[in-house]
Amino acid sequence: MNTLSDEPISNEEEDILKRASFVNNLADSIISWDKEKSLVIGLYGKWGVGKTSILNLTEKKLKESKEPVEIIKFNPWGYSESDDLLNPFVNQISTQLSKNKKNRKLLSLLKRYEALLKLFPSKDSFAKTWSYVILVADVIGINLFNKFPNFIPKLKYCVLFGLALIAILLFFSDTVLKFLSIKWHEEKSLSEIKSNINKKLLSSKKMVIIIDDIDRLSAQEIRQIFRIVKNNADFKNTIYILSFDRDIVENAITIDNKLDGRSYIEKIVNVEYDITEPAQYLLKTYLLKQLEEVIDKLDKKDTICFSEENEKWSCIFQQIIDSLKTIREIKRYVNLLSFKLNQFINRKTLEINLIDYFAIEFIRFKYPDYHNFIHRNKTYFLSEKNSLSYNLRVPNSEDDKWFEKSIAEYTPYEQICLSEIIVWIFPACRYAVNSYYKILAYSTNAGEYDRKKCICSNTFFNIYFEHLTAIDETSVSQYDIDLIKENSKDYETLTRLLKDYISNNKIHNLLKLLESNIRKPEFLDAKEAEILIICLFENADEIPDTPELFSNIPFSIILQCYIILSNFDQQSSLTIFLNILQKCKNIYYPIHFLERQISEYEESSTHVFDKENFELLKNKCIQKINENKEIIITQKHFSILIEIWKMFDENSFNSFKKDFMTKEENILLLFNTMVSVGKINTGITVSHYNAFNYKCMSYFGELEEFKKIAIRIKNVPDIYEKHKLSIDLFLANYERRNSDQLPFFR
């Protein structure tokens, strides 16, 4: 992972904002400035626009100049705890000048100049002195006199008076020493020292003093810096470059009606430069380059969303680049993306859609409160208007106003930015968003959102916020789908894998996510499709019902088969299905699948098989049934198989029936196999009920005759106990048999 440095640049090779021309002109102007004059330059700009980078490039340019320049950099931020910034300011100048022996006289003059400026004690020295006095008074005035309560009162007052005198002497000691040091020199006044300093400066290198990060100081410290510059701005051959955010500094200097910050700055600063936000095309080029590097390490299949959803990405990217105004903001945003991306990779599988990831992380970066709002209000963002009231615990007639209310506190520009990103990543809520792009933003089926791992998918939504690829024990992710595909070339391995998902109660979530992925034609080749369908058919009856699964399992499995085969041409589908029919141990599912294709042929717009092949397929199915007719009575879906058999080839079925009904044990088994189980799913609970298939029973004989058999069985306790459920159900509903439900799974 490459993290972009937030440090300012120091050479032209890093100058992506093309500031070289400005820097060259600034450096040339400084070098050619009249030695007889001083100059204060102000670089104004917001945080992150590149002021420090400009200063670094300017410093480098000045050092490369033929005319020697003394550059002194003073960053007051490093001394922000100091009560007096004059001392470190002069020390910084002295340190730089002391590197050249020719500056000894100038250094001596500067020190005396500083001493005169600080002739009166500072707050720091007063505070230190006072602490000494308090300490001495505490030891002598309290502890000592408490030990000797009868001490002579007059002596006590004398001691206290002496302490006060010592405190005054200590307080003014710095001033006295400075005064004595000045007295022994020929310059007796501030103006004399200043005059001599100017003479030295004229014969020395041009001195450029750079003061950066002024806007990071407290208001008191900002005022102090400008007092220092004001008091020293008239030195000859000296140029100050001050860098700060003008608004911040003006507000810090302004004191009610007594002092206007703007006027004060204008009196000190001679030349002003406004460092504006970089040109958008430069920022755009830089951001695109960095995003390309972020995704460069990923597999091509993970980045295909940028080509599949080019219009979506184009609109989202425009909002992002319009909002990121500086290189520093771009670096912070890209670093955030790059650093967190690994958290969404589950065993080499990317579990998110990159476009949605870039969009939601941008919202987190620029609008953290709204990012939290999205996370807390999943229902609003994933629900269509018609289903919103149904999904809300407390429906409201103003539900369609929820988005407008959610962005009310943002500026008009911020509202537009949020609106135009939301319509693309949450298409379901376009009805509530007042945005131009809701006309362009396309929507697709829920399965497509799952396949593309979109944030608007109920399966993937939480992953974007919780950075967990498995939200609970039954969760599945794209890794599981990739695992299924990877093992679809081997029947034994895939069978074991599906059984594991069933035993771990993950199979329902797997089927849902699998359905969205198999809709993509290139997901499976013919061999993989064959093996996967066989494994699904053979394990379908082991899958339990759950409240979340509104459709029944057989229908869901048959739908998966239909989707997979629809991805191939009709001839290929025929070949795959014939192989499935031959190899599949389960008789019911492939035959039921074919029956549905035939019965729904006219209604369907997509045909898995050519109609001309229906007879061939029917014959193959009858052949499969005849090969397994000895065990067909044991099949879970016996009644439906019988109905399909009779429909495909009644003669073959009648031949089977004639032999079947000659055995008494088969008649008893027939009662049991005619019981079907229905399901009532409320979405919270699943309840089941039993129904008897009188219609299918009638294929084997007259119902009145079966009634006589049932009554006779009821009078034989041993036999009745084994078949109690089916016999009781048959007799209890016999009179209402004409209105009885057909087999539930049909």
XYZ file of C-alpha atoms in Angstrom:
746
model
C 0.000 0.000 0.000
C 1.469 3.359 -1.076
C 0.505 6.282 1.136
C 0.678 9.755 -0.369
C 2.839 12.075 1.684
C 1.095 15.161 3.000
C 4.418 16.987 3.199
C 4.871 20.115 1.045
C 6.963 19.645 -2.076
C 10.562 20.866 -2.264
C 11.533 20.485 -5.932
C 10.072 21.263 -9.340
C 9.702 17.583 -10.287
C 6.884 17.342 -7.747
C 5.185 20.540 -8.931
C 1.974 19.029 -10.328
C 0.136 22.356 -9.872
C 2.447 24.155 -12.302
C 3.553 26.858 -9.878
C 7.086 27.077 -11.282
C 6.402 30.234 -13.307
C 4.999 32.041 -10.263
C 7.927 30.904 -8.118
C 10.512 32.020 -10.691
C 8.956 35.471 -10.979
C 8.721 35.813 -7.184
C 12.366 34.808 -6.711
C 13.534 37.186 -9.474
C 11.584 40.069 -7.923
C 13.133 39.395 -4.499
C 16.665 39.249 -5.890
C 16.243 42.473 -7.861
C 14.660 44.399 -4.964
C 16.399 47.675 -4.028
C 18.829 47.167 -1.120
C 17.955 50.551 0.318
C 14.407 49.413 1.031
C 12.742 46.778 3.124
C 9.793 44.714 1.917
C 7.025 42.614 3.450
C 5.352 40.087 1.121
C 2.121 38.352 2.084
C 1.136 34.961 0.642
C -2.591 34.493 1.339
C -4.390 31.214 0.875
C -6.647 28.638 2.486
C -5.325 25.557 4.222
C -3.941 23.082 1.693
C -3.649 25.314 -1.399
C 0.146 24.918 -1.462
C 1.569 28.002 0.308
C 4.362 26.069 2.013
C 5.243 24.300 -1.222
C 5.579 27.700 -2.923
C 7.839 28.880 -0.096
C 10.022 25.762 -0.448
C 10.352 26.186 -4.200
C 11.079 29.908 -3.785
C 13.780 29.170 -1.189
C 15.392 26.651 -3.537
C 15.300 29.180 -6.377
C 16.884 31.885 -4.226
C 19.680 29.555 -3.152
C 20.414 28.780 -6.809
C 20.667 32.498 -7.629
C 24.010 34.032 -8.594
C 23.422 36.837 -6.104
C 23.982 35.501 -2.561
C 20.906 35.555 -0.327
C 20.678 34.883 3.402
C 17.494 32.851 3.991
C 16.088 32.603 7.499
C 13.049 30.402 8.102
C 11.068 31.029 11.247
C 8.100 28.815 12.079
C 6.350 30.338 15.116
C 4.148 27.273 15.428
C 7.078 25.463 17.027
C 7.131 28.080 19.811
C 3.415 28.522 20.271
C 3.620 27.821 24.011
C 6.024 30.718 24.497
C 4.681 33.962 25.904
C 7.324 35.981 24.072
C 8.117 35.112 20.439
C 10.722 37.878 20.039
C 13.419 35.804 21.728
C 13.124 32.723 19.446
C 12.710 35.031 16.447
C 16.011 36.834 17.127
C 17.719 33.551 18.073
C 16.702 32.032 14.740
C 18.213 34.987 12.891
C 21.348 34.871 15.047
C 21.785 31.129 14.484
C 21.643 31.582 10.721
C 23.958 34.605 10.690
C 26.507 32.978 12.993
C 27.314 30.435 10.257
C 29.302 33.212 8.535
C 32.179 34.850 10.475
C 31.669 38.090 8.529
C 28.385 38.575 10.388
C 29.929 38.872 13.884
C 29.510 42.639 14.090
C 25.936 42.410 12.791
C 25.163 39.709 15.363
C 26.507 41.877 18.186
C 24.353 44.795 17.070
C 21.244 42.599 16.833
C 21.754 41.316 20.371
C 22.024 44.847 21.750
C 18.982 45.822 19.705
C 17.051 42.934 21.254
C 18.255 43.913 24.711
C 16.941 47.456 24.262
C 13.590 46.158 23.032
C 13.354 43.968 26.109
C 14.598 46.552 28.567
C 11.487 46.089 30.655
C 10.750 42.679 32.184
C 8.481 40.290 30.372
C 5.512 38.436 31.768
C 7.637 35.277 31.818
C 10.303 36.790 34.089
C 7.605 38.287 36.342
C 5.932 34.901 36.665
C 9.225 33.168 37.532
C 10.152 35.795 40.125
C 6.744 35.668 41.739
C 6.952 31.887 42.043
C 10.309 32.251 43.860
C 8.809 34.774 46.282
C 5.827 32.555 47.030
C 8.147 29.604 47.652
C 10.411 31.560 50.037
C 7.455 33.092 51.834
C 5.891 29.671 52.225
C 9.015 28.249 53.839
C 9.919 31.215 56.044
C 6.712 33.138 56.548
C 4.560 30.142 57.360
C 6.560 27.082 58.425
C 9.220 28.940 60.350
C 6.902 31.318 62.232
C 4.469 28.536 63.031
C 7.255 26.687 64.815
C 8.107 29.775 66.862
C 4.773 31.476 67.657
C 6.342 33.772 70.242
C 8.963 35.046 67.838
C 9.585 38.799 68.138
C 6.820 40.460 65.998
C 9.054 43.307 64.832
C 11.682 40.909 63.532
C 8.974 39.021 61.649
C 7.882 42.177 59.828
C 11.510 43.024 59.053
C 12.005 39.611 57.447
C 8.849 40.016 55.350
C 9.975 43.492 54.243
C 13.359 42.051 53.269
C 11.673 39.342 51.188
C 9.624 41.925 49.335
C 12.771 43.927 48.589
C 14.544 40.814 47.305
C 11.552 40.050 45.073
C 11.694 43.524 43.517
C 15.440 43.213 42.909
C 14.975 39.790 41.323
C 12.152 41.088 39.181
C 14.241 43.935 37.751
C 17.553 42.007 37.643
C 17.228 41.232 33.907
C 16.500 44.862 33.170
C 19.460 46.081 35.225
C 21.877 43.656 33.591
C 20.673 44.586 30.106
C 20.962 48.262 30.928
C 24.533 47.833 32.192
C 25.519 45.815 29.107
C 24.179 48.561 26.817
C 25.829 51.331 28.812
C 29.329 50.045 28.038
C 28.748 50.300 24.266
C 29.010 53.376 22.101
C 25.413 53.167 20.867
C 23.299 54.780 23.539
C 19.912 54.673 21.835
C 17.707 52.354 19.801
C 17.966 54.588 16.741
C 21.778 54.541 16.872
C 21.864 50.743 17.027
C 19.297 50.522 14.231
C 21.355 52.867 12.053
C 24.473 50.760 12.520
C 22.510 47.562 11.769
C 21.276 49.106 8.513
C 24.835 49.959 7.491
C 25.877 46.373 8.081
C 22.840 45.017 6.231
C 23.595 47.116 3.145
C 27.055 45.578 2.921
C 25.781 42.056 3.622
C 23.748 39.536 1.678
C 20.107 40.264 1.045
C 18.249 38.810 4.052
C 14.972 36.974 3.333
C 12.971 36.039 6.434
C 10.234 33.451 5.811
C 7.495 33.080 8.421
C 5.024 30.278 7.696
C 1.947 28.816 9.456
C 0.993 32.099 11.116
C -2.679 31.108 10.889
C -2.047 28.082 13.143
C -1.234 30.288 16.129
C -3.555 31.587 18.797
C -4.986 35.088 18.412
C -2.535 36.482 20.977
C 0.443 34.873 19.220
C -0.687 36.133 15.796
C -0.836 39.708 17.111
C 2.602 39.240 18.634
C 4.120 38.051 15.327
C 2.765 41.084 13.504
C 4.109 43.428 16.205
C 7.552 41.861 15.718
C 7.370 42.315 11.940
C 6.032 45.840 12.329
C 8.883 46.838 14.658
C 11.532 45.296 12.390
C 10.099 45.817 8.930
C 12.107 48.958 8.169
C 15.552 47.299 8.142
C 17.280 47.808 4.826
C 18.032 44.962 2.437
C 15.569 42.782 4.356
C 12.530 41.059 2.920
C 9.857 39.281 4.910
C 7.614 36.622 3.358
C 4.578 35.956 5.516
C 2.293 33.004 4.750
C -1.191 32.654 6.240
C -4.931 32.356 5.724
C -6.025 35.988 5.524
C -9.483 35.488 7.026
C -8.146 33.696 10.092
C -5.433 36.270 10.752
C -7.723 39.260 10.203
C -10.252 37.868 12.674
C -7.489 37.203 15.219
C -6.125 40.764 14.990
C -9.507 42.504 15.035
C -10.428 43.723 18.523
C -14.030 44.941 18.600
C -14.076 48.539 17.373
C -10.531 49.303 18.530
C -8.523 47.547 15.834
C -9.464 46.442 12.333
C -7.495 43.361 11.269
C -7.574 44.059 7.547
C -6.356 47.664 7.889
C -3.645 46.582 10.313
C -2.295 43.954 7.897
C -2.416 46.352 4.939
C -0.201 48.816 6.865
C 2.448 46.124 7.358
C 2.306 44.046 4.188
C 3.596 45.837 1.088
C 2.915 43.216 -1.593
C 0.035 40.753 -1.474
C -0.385 37.495 -3.374
C -3.594 35.484 -3.236
C -2.771 31.797 -3.719
C -5.994 30.525 -5.202
C -7.274 26.988 -5.521
C -5.485 25.028 -8.278
C -7.041 24.709 -11.721
C -9.608 21.914 -11.742
C -8.085 20.155 -14.722
C -4.816 19.753 -12.789
C -6.636 18.361 -9.750
C -8.686 16.073 -11.971
C -5.597 14.680 -13.700
C -3.871 14.139 -10.374
C -6.894 12.453 -8.727
C -7.433 10.116 -11.688
C -3.791 9.106 -11.620
C -3.918 8.352 -7.892
C -7.171 6.389 -8.150
C -5.686 4.334 -10.962
C -2.786 3.457 -8.679
C -5.228 2.463 -5.913
C -7.016 -0.050 -8.151
C -3.966 -1.123 -10.138
C -3.165 -3.937 -7.676
C -6.663 -5.439 -8.019
C -7.829 -8.134 -10.404
C -9.368 -6.883 -13.657
C -12.702 -8.530 -12.790
C -12.911 -6.249 -9.742
C -12.393 -3.093 -11.778
C -14.763 -3.947 -14.618
C -17.453 -1.823 -12.968
C -15.726 1.288 -14.332
C -16.382 0.157 -17.890
C -19.776 -1.454 -17.228
C -21.090 1.601 -15.399
C -19.124 4.338 -17.085
C -21.945 6.895 -16.942
C -22.489 6.278 -13.244
C -18.779 6.679 -12.473
C -18.490 9.793 -14.645
C -21.276 11.580 -12.736
C -20.018 10.530 -9.303
C -16.425 11.462 -10.139
C -17.537 14.930 -11.258
C -19.105 15.580 -7.851
C -15.991 14.324 -6.078
C -13.556 16.446 -8.074
C -15.795 19.520 -7.752
C -15.623 19.174 -3.956
C -11.928 18.390 -3.476
C -10.380 21.829 -3.872
C -6.759 21.178 -2.945
C -4.017 18.626 -3.465
C -3.955 18.050 0.286
C -7.633 17.104 0.307
C -7.078 14.730 -2.606
C -4.146 13.094 -0.841
C -6.153 12.586 2.342
C -9.075 11.119 0.392
C -6.878 8.788 -1.668
C -4.929 7.670 1.415
C -8.223 6.829 3.106
C -9.315 4.740 0.097
C -5.986 2.984 -0.250
C -5.580 2.177 3.441
C -9.098 0.820 3.963
C -9.355 -1.154 0.730
C -7.604 -4.186 2.233
C -10.391 -4.478 4.808
C -12.796 -5.358 1.999
C -10.647 -8.110 0.515
C -11.722 -11.505 1.804
C -9.155 -14.177 0.917
C -8.235 -12.433 -2.345
C -11.872 -11.625 -3.171
C -12.999 -7.993 -3.270
C -16.374 -7.782 -1.498
C -17.468 -4.346 -2.710
C -18.234 -2.405 -5.853
C -15.364 0.046 -6.360
C -17.542 2.865 -7.708
C -19.856 2.645 -4.706
C -16.831 2.377 -2.403
C -15.260 5.551 -3.820
C -18.624 7.328 -3.513
C -19.521 6.319 0.050
C -15.984 6.961 1.333
C -16.113 10.407 -0.249
C -19.332 11.063 1.703
C -17.609 9.773 4.855
C -14.643 12.094 4.160
C -16.592 15.284 3.349
C -19.906 14.734 5.152
C -19.279 12.350 8.091
C -22.618 13.161 9.749
C -24.526 12.257 6.608
C -22.513 9.074 6.254
C -23.751 8.099 9.718
C -27.295 9.027 8.696
C -27.132 6.630 5.728
C -25.839 3.837 7.944
C -28.604 4.340 10.504
C -31.389 4.612 7.898
C -30.825 1.648 5.607
C -34.576 1.210 5.046
C -34.989 4.656 3.473
C -32.096 4.218 1.058
C -32.897 0.674 -0.085
C -36.696 0.880 -0.352
C -38.799 1.860 -3.326
C -41.544 4.401 -2.624
C -44.311 1.784 -2.781
C -42.596 -0.480 -0.267
C -41.229 2.170 2.100
C -44.356 2.412 4.276
C -44.492 -1.355 4.451
C -40.878 -1.549 5.618
C -41.114 1.254 8.199
C -42.253 0.395 11.681
C -44.136 3.669 11.980
C -45.290 4.797 8.502
C -45.667 8.512 7.918
C -47.616 10.379 5.255
C -44.533 12.581 4.734
C -42.236 9.649 4.056
C -41.381 10.899 0.579
C -39.974 14.106 2.152
C -37.377 12.265 4.231
C -34.434 13.015 1.918
C -35.206 16.715 1.658
C -35.275 16.923 5.469
C -32.053 14.928 5.815
C -29.974 17.466 3.822
C -31.754 20.628 5.006
C -28.829 21.781 7.193
C -26.275 21.625 4.382
C -25.405 24.477 2.015
C -27.075 24.538 -1.416
C -23.850 23.352 -3.041
C -23.487 20.491 -0.536
C -27.126 19.504 -1.078
C -26.549 19.223 -4.829
C -23.396 17.174 -4.296
C -25.107 14.721 -1.928
C -28.247 14.480 -4.076
C -26.406 13.671 -7.270
C -24.280 10.975 -5.660
C -27.206 9.390 -3.792
C -29.339 8.917 -6.928
C -26.562 6.837 -8.472
C -25.623 4.607 -5.555
C -29.162 4.249 -4.153
C -31.492 4.104 -7.187
C -34.467 2.915 -5.096
C -34.834 6.306 -3.406
C -34.708 8.464 -6.562
C -38.371 9.376 -6.020
C -37.374 11.431 -2.970
C -34.309 13.145 -4.463
C -34.620 16.388 -6.371
C -31.733 15.938 -8.775
C -31.149 16.260 -12.478
C -29.313 12.948 -12.469
C -32.320 10.970 -11.296
C -33.476 11.136 -14.925
C -30.218 9.566 -16.101
C -29.576 7.192 -13.217
C -30.622 3.739 -14.292
C -32.036 0.987 -12.131
C -31.903 -2.752 -12.578
C -33.155 -5.854 -10.845
C -32.139 -6.734 -7.316
C -30.085 -9.668 -8.547
C -27.906 -7.327 -10.594
C -27.152 -5.234 -7.506
C -26.081 -8.381 -5.673
C -23.898 -9.546 -8.549
C -22.170 -6.179 -8.753
C -21.810 -6.055 -4.944
C -23.490 -2.645 -4.879
C -24.096 -0.712 -1.694
C -27.811 -0.655 -2.554
C -27.882 -4.449 -2.232
C -29.339 -5.615 1.055
C -26.675 -8.335 1.040
C -23.713 -5.952 0.792
C -24.956 -2.699 2.397
C -23.554 -3.347 5.886
C -20.142 -4.369 4.579
C -19.470 -0.805 3.364
C -20.049 0.578 6.859
C -18.893 -2.152 9.197
C -15.860 -3.275 7.161
C -16.764 -6.912 7.837
C -17.182 -9.320 4.947
C -19.339 -11.628 7.096
C -21.881 -9.697 9.182
C -23.273 -12.746 11.023
C -22.823 -16.521 11.142
C -25.172 -17.165 8.219
C -23.777 -14.420 6.000
C -22.133 -15.164 2.698
C -20.053 -12.887 0.531
C -18.512 -12.760 -2.896
C -15.755 -15.009 -1.598
C -18.323 -17.812 -1.185
C -19.539 -17.319 -4.756
C -15.977 -17.418 -6.052
C -15.459 -20.595 -4.022
C -18.495 -22.212 -5.655
C -17.243 -21.294 -9.112
C -13.729 -22.469 -8.350
C -15.021 -25.911 -7.325
C -17.645 -26.273 -10.052
C -15.264 -28.374 -12.110
C -15.313 -31.226 -9.602
C -18.566 -32.952 -8.636
C -17.357 -34.520 -5.375
C -15.763 -31.344 -4.039
C -18.747 -29.176 -4.941
C -21.163 -31.638 -3.331
C -19.220 -31.555 -0.052
C -19.107 -27.766 -0.231
C -22.888 -27.423 -0.713
C -23.538 -29.841 2.154
C -21.344 -27.653 4.376
C -23.391 -24.577 3.467
C -26.585 -26.495 4.269
C -25.313 -27.734 7.640
C -24.029 -24.236 8.550
C -27.399 -22.686 7.643
C -25.805 -20.506 4.954
C -27.417 -22.128 1.960
C -30.333 -19.674 1.612
C -28.064 -16.646 1.500
C -25.762 -18.521 -0.852
C -28.603 -19.314 -3.275
C -29.739 -15.701 -3.265
C -26.281 -14.356 -4.062
C -25.579 -17.179 -6.486
C -28.722 -16.320 -8.438
C -27.436 -12.799 -9.090
C -24.033 -14.066 -10.254
C -25.197 -16.821 -12.601
C -27.139 -14.209 -14.572
C -23.807 -13.187 -16.043
C -23.187 -15.471 -19.078
C -19.435 -15.727 -18.580
C -19.760 -16.846 -14.951
C -19.887 -20.586 -15.828
C -18.730 -22.606 -18.790
C -20.739 -25.616 -20.026
C -18.953 -28.184 -17.849
C -19.213 -26.032 -14.724
C -22.885 -25.371 -15.436
C -23.587 -29.107 -15.734
C -21.859 -30.013 -12.469
C -23.396 -27.135 -10.517
C -26.958 -27.963 -11.659
C -26.520 -31.657 -10.814
C -25.228 -30.782 -7.324
C -28.111 -28.376 -6.741
C -30.691 -30.934 -7.910
C -29.244 -33.705 -5.743
C -29.049 -31.611 -2.554
C -32.207 -29.529 -2.917
C -34.371 -31.744 -0.690
C -31.924 -31.291 2.197
C -32.412 -27.523 2.257
C -34.741 -26.438 5.102
C -37.460 -23.810 4.845
C -36.834 -20.456 6.571
C -39.051 -17.404 7.218
C -36.862 -15.350 4.891
C -37.456 -17.665 1.930
C -40.887 -16.760 0.557
C -40.626 -19.067 -2.475
C -40.396 -22.829 -2.017
C -37.075 -24.617 -2.383
C -37.895 -26.630 -5.520
C -38.998 -23.505 -7.358
C -35.822 -21.688 -6.288
C -33.582 -24.540 -7.478
C -35.419 -24.876 -10.795
C -35.110 -21.114 -11.306
C -31.334 -21.369 -10.813
C -31.199 -24.072 -13.477
C -33.268 -21.971 -15.861
C -30.999 -18.918 -15.418
C -27.832 -20.943 -15.965
C -29.072 -22.690 -19.111
C -30.455 -19.425 -20.510
C -26.886 -18.171 -20.796
C -26.138 -20.756 -23.505
C -27.510 -21.189 -26.986
C -30.302 -23.754 -27.389
C -28.103 -26.519 -28.794
C -25.589 -26.159 -25.954
C -28.418 -26.089 -23.408
C -29.806 -29.308 -24.893
C -26.441 -31.050 -24.609
C -25.945 -29.870 -21.018
C -29.427 -30.925 -19.958
C -29.166 -34.401 -21.534
C -25.940 -34.943 -19.583
C -27.678 -33.767 -16.411
C -30.618 -36.103 -17.020
C -28.294 -39.038 -17.501
C -26.004 -38.380 -14.506
C -28.340 -36.898 -11.883
C -29.336 -39.366 -9.153
C -32.424 -37.342 -8.311
C -35.222 -38.115 -10.785
C -37.677 -35.396 -9.815
C -35.800 -32.112 -10.411
C -34.605 -32.531 -14.013
C -37.961 -33.964 -15.098
C -39.912 -31.251 -13.307
C -37.646 -28.637 -14.897
C -38.395 -29.964 -18.388
C -42.140 -30.094 -17.700
C -42.123 -26.433 -16.712
C -40.201 -25.466 -19.836
C -42.753 -27.237 -22.014
C -45.845 -25.937 -20.179
C -44.542 -22.344 -20.049
C -43.017 -22.266 -23.528
C -45.628 -19.918 -25.027
C -45.472 -17.536 -22.024
C -41.685 -17.257 -21.860
C -39.706 -14.837 -24.003
C -36.469 -16.746 -23.414
C -36.478 -20.382 -24.501
C -33.903 -22.735 -23.098
C -34.739 -25.468 -25.642
C -35.880 -25.475 -29.211
C -39.494 -26.661 -29.417
C -38.475 -29.246 -31.992
C -36.469 -31.069 -29.315
C -39.350 -31.422 -26.841
C -40.247 -34.959 -27.990
C -36.629 -36.057 -27.726
C -36.443 -34.645 -24.203
C -39.750 -36.233 -23.169
C -38.561 -39.625 -24.361
C -35.315 -39.240 -22.429
C -37.312 -38.383 -19.316
C -39.579 -41.418 -19.719
C -36.506 -43.558 -20.197
C -35.061 -42.108 -16.937
C -38.291 -42.878 -15.075
C -38.525 -46.437 -16.420
C -34.936 -47.064 -15.408
C -35.847 -46.034 -11.867
C -39.468 -47.225 -11.616
C -38.593 -49.775 -8.921
C -37.613 -46.968 -6.538
C -39.911 -44.228 -7.781
C -42.377 -44.832 -4.945
C -39.651 -43.772 -2.481
C -39.096 -40.419 -4.159
C -40.087 -37.392 -2.090
C -42.060 -35.823 -4.929
C -43.654 -39.069 -6.144
C -47.110 -37.547 -6.835
C -45.725 -34.823 -9.103
C -43.533 -37.306 -10.946
C -46.568 -39.501 -11.579
C -48.529 -36.542 -12.948
C -45.677 -35.567 -15.282
C -45.172 -39.200 -16.346
C -48.826 -39.543 -17.208
C -48.673 -36.269 -19.144
C -45.567 -37.261 -21.130
C -46.485 -40.914 -21.880
C -49.793 -42.233 -20.562
C -49.290 -45.729 -22.061
C -45.996 -46.185 -20.267
C -47.564 -44.958 -17.037
C -50.576 -47.325 -17.354
C -48.218 -50.246 -17.832
C -46.381 -49.240 -14.655
C -49.694 -48.783 -12.770
C -50.938 -52.250 -13.740
C -47.873 -53.933 -12.249
C -47.697 -51.542 -9.303
C -51.271 -52.120 -8.070
C -50.878 -55.899 -7.922
C -48.850 -55.604 -4.708
C -50.755 -54.779 -1.511
C -47.757 -53.099 0.132
C -47.610 -50.641 -2.782
C -51.236 -49.628 -2.181
C -50.409 -48.833 1.445
C -47.338 -46.840 0.341
C -49.502 -45.027 -2.189
C -51.602 -43.514 0.596
C -48.459 -42.166 2.232
C -47.002 -40.697 -0.957
C -50.216 -38.790 -1.702
C -49.696 -36.589 1.355
C -48.157 -33.263 0.379
C -46.844 -30.621 2.761
C -47.868 -27.024 2.293
C -46.152 -23.958 3.728
C -47.519 -20.700 5.087
C -44.763 -18.092 5.302
C -45.484 -14.815 7.110
C -41.931 -13.555 6.837
C -41.596 -14.026 10.605
C -42.588 -17.659 11.019
C -43.100 -20.654 8.741
C -45.975 -23.027 9.422
C -46.749 -26.210 7.517
C -49.933 -28.131 6.808
C -50.760 -31.465 5.191
C -52.988 -31.986 2.152
C -54.031 -35.168 0.384
C -53.663 -35.373 -3.391
C -56.948 -37.036 -4.413
C -56.381 -36.121 -8.063
C -53.135 -38.070 -8.327
C -54.656 -40.917 -6.298
C -57.413 -41.201 -8.852
C -54.810 -42.040 -11.516
C -54.333 -45.379 -9.772
C -58.011 -46.296 -9.422
C -61.495 -45.302 -8.258
C -61.480 -43.149 -5.148
C -64.506 -45.003 -3.737
C -62.530 -48.222 -3.848
C -59.641 -46.526 -2.061
C -62.117 -45.265 0.563
C -63.210 -48.856 1.268
C -59.555 -49.869 1.588
C -58.890 -46.961 3.965
C -61.827 -47.894 6.205
C -60.694 -51.532 6.210
C -57.146 -50.502 7.162
C -58.453 -48.363 10.025
C -59.909 -51.514 11.576
C -56.539 -53.273 11.567
C -54.614 -51.560 14.423
C -51.121 -52.747 13.526
C -51.352 -51.617 9.909
C -53.361 -48.469 10.720
C -50.737 -47.240 13.181
C -48.102 -47.252 10.418
C -50.301 -45.313 7.997
C -52.393 -43.261 10.416
C -51.551 -39.810 9.016
C -52.411 -40.595 5.391
C -55.503 -42.715 6.182
C -56.974 -40.096 8.537
C -56.230 -37.259 6.113
C -57.793 -39.179 3.216
C -60.998 -39.931 5.134
C -61.306 -36.557 6.902
C -61.273 -34.532 3.683
C -62.879 -37.060 1.359
C -66.195 -35.209 1.065
C -64.387 -31.955 0.174
C -61.975 -33.630 -2.241
C -63.201 -31.678 -5.317
C -61.950 -28.430 -3.761
C -58.797 -29.938 -2.377
C -55.507 -28.304 -3.330
C -53.362 -29.842 -5.986
C -49.867 -30.876 -4.898
C -48.400 -27.828 -3.203
C -45.082 -27.905 -5.035
C -46.709 -27.612 -8.428
